């Protein structure tokens, strides 16, 4: 069965684009059925529409609180019979009940080797910490920000002379390769969330 995926974005949407491109392969186990943005001016909306993907805008400003926003989001996902949700540069914190509803069926990509450098400005955090390895993580979403069990990670070197922009660009190239890999693993049932741990087709790994 081919999973129907919604991608949630807030801006540029380059990870969204890489997912759309990957899912075009005939043997890919998922299709992008919907792109939702919480901002009407997200550039990714035009990219998605040009690719023939249905889009929706659910502007958080139009709702009195997070719960009402998440209910509107849930209605969009239900209307499009979504199986899996991919957060791709979606810069809103979701309510615990929304996250629990999608437990094991919602993925995020974060531009660091989690659990290192959660939250904002992970590349600046990495440079400030002086690490020589940095990267990105595809993980299951749990209520605590950037803390869900890892599905797959990619590593890049931190090079002498790197600044935030050069490091971000090196990581982003890996993000574009990695997110389709992580989504395929979940869509094929090769990685699933059990309790608080990712289970990989038979063997448990540290989350
Ligand atoms: C990506 O680098 C993504 O990993 C990051 O925002 C960027 C979105 O770019 N997400 C987070 O920091 C989430 N905590 P994109 O819109 O071009 O995919």
Short mmCIF file of C-alpha atoms and ligand atoms in Angstrom, two decimals:
data_model
loop_
_atom_site.label_atom_id
_atom_site.label_comp_id
_atom_site.label_asym_id
_atom_site.label_seq_id
_atom_site.Cartn_x
_atom_site.Cartn_y
_atom_site.Cartn_z
CA UNK A 1 0.00 0.00 0.00
CA UNK A 2 1.24 3.49 -0.82
CA UNK A 3 1.06 5.81 2.19
CA UNK A 4 -0.64 9.18 1.72
CA UNK A 5 1.65 11.85 3.19
CA UNK A 6 1.00 15.45 4.25
CA UNK A 7 3.99 17.79 4.50
CA UNK A 8 3.74 20.72 6.93
CA UNK A 9 5.87 23.73 6.08
CA UNK A 10 6.37 27.32 7.19
CA UNK A 11 8.74 28.71 4.57
CA UNK A 12 11.17 27.84 1.78
CA UNK A 13 10.18 24.19 1.48
CA UNK A 14 13.40 22.75 0.07
CA UNK A 15 12.98 19.56 2.12
CA UNK A 16 9.38 19.40 0.91
CA UNK A 17 10.68 19.62 -2.65
CA UNK A 18 13.12 16.75 -2.10
CA UNK A 19 10.30 14.62 -0.68
CA UNK A 20 8.03 15.42 -3.63
CA UNK A 21 10.81 14.49 -6.07
CA UNK A 22 11.67 11.25 -4.26
CA UNK A 23 8.04 10.12 -4.09
CA UNK A 24 7.77 10.33 -7.87
CA UNK A 25 9.84 7.14 -8.21
CA UNK A 26 7.41 4.34 -9.07
CA UNK A 27 8.70 2.04 -6.33
CA UNK A 28 8.65 4.70 -3.58
CA UNK A 29 6.23 3.59 -0.83
CA UNK A 30 4.54 6.97 -0.28
CA UNK A 31 2.88 9.80 -2.20
CA UNK A 32 2.56 13.45 -1.19
CA UNK A 33 -1.18 14.05 -0.98
CA UNK A 34 -1.15 17.48 0.68
CA UNK A 35 1.12 20.36 1.64
CA UNK A 36 -0.06 22.60 4.49
CA UNK A 37 1.53 25.86 5.55
CA UNK A 38 0.80 27.96 8.62
CA UNK A 39 1.92 31.00 6.63
CA UNK A 40 0.24 32.18 3.42
CA UNK A 41 3.55 33.66 2.21
CA UNK A 42 5.54 30.40 2.45
CA UNK A 43 7.50 30.07 -0.79
CA UNK A 44 7.10 26.29 -0.64
CA UNK A 45 3.37 26.63 -1.39
CA UNK A 46 4.15 27.77 -4.96
CA UNK A 47 6.61 24.91 -5.42
CA UNK A 48 4.01 22.39 -4.28
CA UNK A 49 1.27 23.87 -6.46
CA UNK A 50 3.60 23.84 -9.47
CA UNK A 51 4.20 20.15 -8.79
CA UNK A 52 0.45 19.54 -8.86
CA UNK A 53 0.16 18.83 -5.12
CA UNK A 54 -2.94 20.08 -3.28
CA UNK A 55 -2.06 22.86 -0.84
CA UNK A 56 -3.78 24.40 2.16
CA UNK A 57 -3.03 27.39 4.36
CA UNK A 58 -4.01 27.20 8.02
CA UNK A 59 -2.79 30.50 9.44
CA UNK A 60 -2.08 30.25 13.12
CA UNK A 61 -2.89 33.94 13.58
CA UNK A 62 -6.51 33.21 12.74
CA UNK A 63 -7.03 31.05 15.82
CA UNK A 64 -7.43 31.97 19.48
CA UNK A 65 -5.05 29.29 20.77
CA UNK A 66 -2.85 26.34 19.78
CA UNK A 67 -5.64 23.83 20.32
CA UNK A 68 -7.97 25.58 17.86
CA UNK A 69 -5.17 25.83 15.28
CA UNK A 70 -4.34 22.15 15.67
CA UNK A 71 -8.03 21.21 15.29
CA UNK A 72 -8.15 23.08 11.97
CA UNK A 73 -4.96 21.33 10.91
CA UNK A 74 -6.46 17.97 11.88
CA UNK A 75 -9.54 18.68 9.77
CA UNK A 76 -7.32 19.27 6.69
CA UNK A 77 -5.41 16.04 7.30
CA UNK A 78 -8.61 14.05 7.79
CA UNK A 79 -10.22 15.54 4.67
CA UNK A 80 -7.25 14.30 2.61
CA UNK A 81 -7.15 10.85 4.27
CA UNK A 82 -3.55 11.29 5.38
CA UNK A 83 -1.58 8.31 6.72
CA UNK A 84 1.75 9.98 7.60
CA UNK A 85 2.77 13.57 8.40
CA UNK A 86 6.20 15.04 7.63
CA UNK A 87 7.21 18.28 9.33
CA UNK A 88 9.63 20.08 7.02
CA UNK A 89 10.72 23.42 8.40
CA UNK A 90 7.37 23.72 10.20
CA UNK A 91 8.06 26.30 12.88
CA UNK A 92 5.03 25.83 15.13
CA UNK A 93 4.87 23.86 18.35
CA UNK A 94 2.00 21.37 18.17
CA UNK A 95 -0.24 20.48 21.11
CA UNK A 96 0.39 17.28 23.01
CA UNK A 97 -2.97 15.82 21.97
CA UNK A 98 -2.26 16.45 18.26
CA UNK A 99 1.19 14.88 18.60
CA UNK A 100 -0.20 11.89 20.51
CA UNK A 101 -2.87 11.37 17.84
CA UNK A 102 -0.12 11.10 15.20
CA UNK A 103 2.29 9.17 17.42
CA UNK A 104 4.46 6.91 15.27
CA UNK A 105 3.00 8.47 12.14
CA UNK A 106 4.59 11.93 12.27
CA UNK A 107 8.23 12.64 11.33
CA UNK A 108 10.44 15.69 11.60
CA UNK A 109 13.83 16.64 10.23
CA UNK A 110 16.13 18.69 12.41
CA UNK A 111 19.48 20.08 11.25
CA UNK A 112 21.70 18.63 13.97
CA UNK A 113 22.84 15.27 15.26
CA UNK A 114 20.15 15.01 17.93
CA UNK A 115 20.19 14.97 20.89
CA UNK A 116 22.82 17.68 20.31
CA UNK A 117 21.72 21.22 19.46
CA UNK A 118 17.92 21.14 19.76
CA UNK A 119 15.82 24.20 19.04
CA UNK A 120 16.78 27.32 17.14
CA UNK A 121 20.12 28.08 15.42
CA UNK A 122 21.59 24.57 15.60
CA UNK A 123 24.45 25.47 13.22
CA UNK A 124 25.49 28.42 15.39
CA UNK A 125 25.22 26.14 18.42
CA UNK A 126 27.48 23.57 16.71
CA UNK A 127 30.08 26.20 15.79
CA UNK A 128 30.03 27.64 19.31
CA UNK A 129 30.52 24.15 20.77
CA UNK A 130 33.53 23.55 18.52
CA UNK A 131 32.43 20.11 17.31
CA UNK A 132 34.13 18.64 14.23
CA UNK A 133 31.06 16.61 13.18
CA UNK A 134 27.57 17.96 12.64
CA UNK A 135 24.59 16.74 10.62
CA UNK A 136 20.87 16.13 10.55
CA UNK A 137 18.31 13.78 12.06
CA UNK A 138 14.99 12.37 10.90
CA UNK A 139 12.99 11.39 13.97
CA UNK A 140 9.53 10.52 15.19
CA UNK A 141 7.74 13.49 16.72
CA UNK A 142 6.94 13.40 20.44
CA UNK A 143 5.51 16.26 22.50
CA UNK A 144 8.93 17.45 23.71
CA UNK A 145 10.59 19.58 21.00
CA UNK A 146 13.30 17.88 18.88
CA UNK A 147 13.36 14.90 21.24
CA UNK A 148 11.68 12.01 19.45
CA UNK A 149 13.41 8.70 18.76
CA UNK A 150 15.80 8.79 15.82
CA UNK A 151 14.95 7.07 12.53
CA UNK A 152 18.09 7.97 10.59
CA UNK A 153 20.97 10.47 10.76
CA UNK A 154 23.60 11.85 8.40
CA UNK A 155 26.91 13.39 9.39
CA UNK A 156 28.93 16.16 7.77
CA UNK A 157 32.36 17.51 8.75
CA UNK A 158 32.73 20.96 10.26
CA UNK A 159 35.55 22.53 8.24
CA UNK A 160 38.04 25.22 9.23
CA UNK A 161 36.61 28.60 8.28
CA UNK A 162 33.00 27.44 8.36
CA UNK A 163 30.40 30.01 9.27
CA UNK A 164 26.71 29.43 9.93
CA UNK A 165 25.80 29.76 6.24
CA UNK A 166 28.45 27.39 4.88
CA UNK A 167 27.70 24.78 7.53
CA UNK A 168 23.94 25.09 7.00
CA UNK A 169 24.37 24.57 3.25
CA UNK A 170 26.47 21.42 3.79
CA UNK A 171 23.88 20.02 6.21
CA UNK A 172 20.94 20.98 3.97
CA UNK A 173 22.35 18.94 1.08
CA UNK A 174 22.35 15.92 3.41
CA UNK A 175 18.84 16.73 4.66
CA UNK A 176 17.55 16.54 1.10
CA UNK A 177 19.06 13.07 0.72
CA UNK A 178 18.09 11.86 4.19
CA UNK A 179 14.44 12.78 4.59
CA UNK A 180 13.23 10.60 1.69
CA UNK A 181 15.24 7.71 3.18
CA UNK A 182 13.62 8.14 6.60
CA UNK A 183 10.11 8.50 5.19
CA UNK A 184 10.53 5.36 3.07
CA UNK A 185 11.72 3.42 6.14
CA UNK A 186 8.54 4.35 8.03
CA UNK A 187 6.20 3.90 5.06
CA UNK A 188 7.62 0.41 4.46
CA UNK A 189 7.35 -0.50 8.14
CA UNK A 190 11.13 -0.87 8.40
CA UNK A 191 11.21 1.67 11.24
CA UNK A 192 8.38 2.04 13.71
CA UNK A 193 7.82 3.67 17.06
CA UNK A 194 7.22 1.27 19.94
CA UNK A 195 6.87 2.81 23.37
CA UNK A 196 9.58 5.44 23.37
CA UNK A 197 11.93 3.65 20.98
CA UNK A 198 12.41 3.22 17.27
CA UNK A 199 12.30 -0.44 16.29
CA UNK A 200 14.06 -1.31 13.04
CA UNK A 201 12.49 -4.34 11.34
CA UNK A 202 13.19 -6.68 14.23
CA UNK A 203 15.88 -4.97 16.26
CA UNK A 204 15.58 -2.15 18.78
CA UNK A 205 17.87 0.86 18.67
CA UNK A 206 18.55 3.54 21.21
CA UNK A 207 16.15 6.44 20.71
C1 LIG B 1 15.64 22.84 7.42
O1 LIG B 1 17.01 22.98 7.60
C2 LIG B 1 15.03 22.03 8.54
O2 LIG B 1 15.85 20.97 8.96
C3 LIG B 1 14.88 23.07 9.62
O3 LIG B 1 14.41 24.21 8.94
C4 LIG B 1 14.92 24.21 7.60
C5 LIG B 1 13.76 24.34 6.65
O4 LIG B 1 14.22 24.49 5.34
N1 LIG B 1 13.98 22.63 10.63
C6 LIG B 1 14.13 22.92 11.92
O5 LIG B 1 15.03 23.61 12.35
C7 LIG B 1 13.08 22.32 12.82
N2 LIG B 1 13.49 22.35 14.19
P1 LIG B 1 13.29 24.11 4.12
O6 LIG B 1 11.99 24.90 4.32
O7 LIG B 1 14.04 24.60 2.93
O8 LIG B 1 13.07 22.64 4.14
#
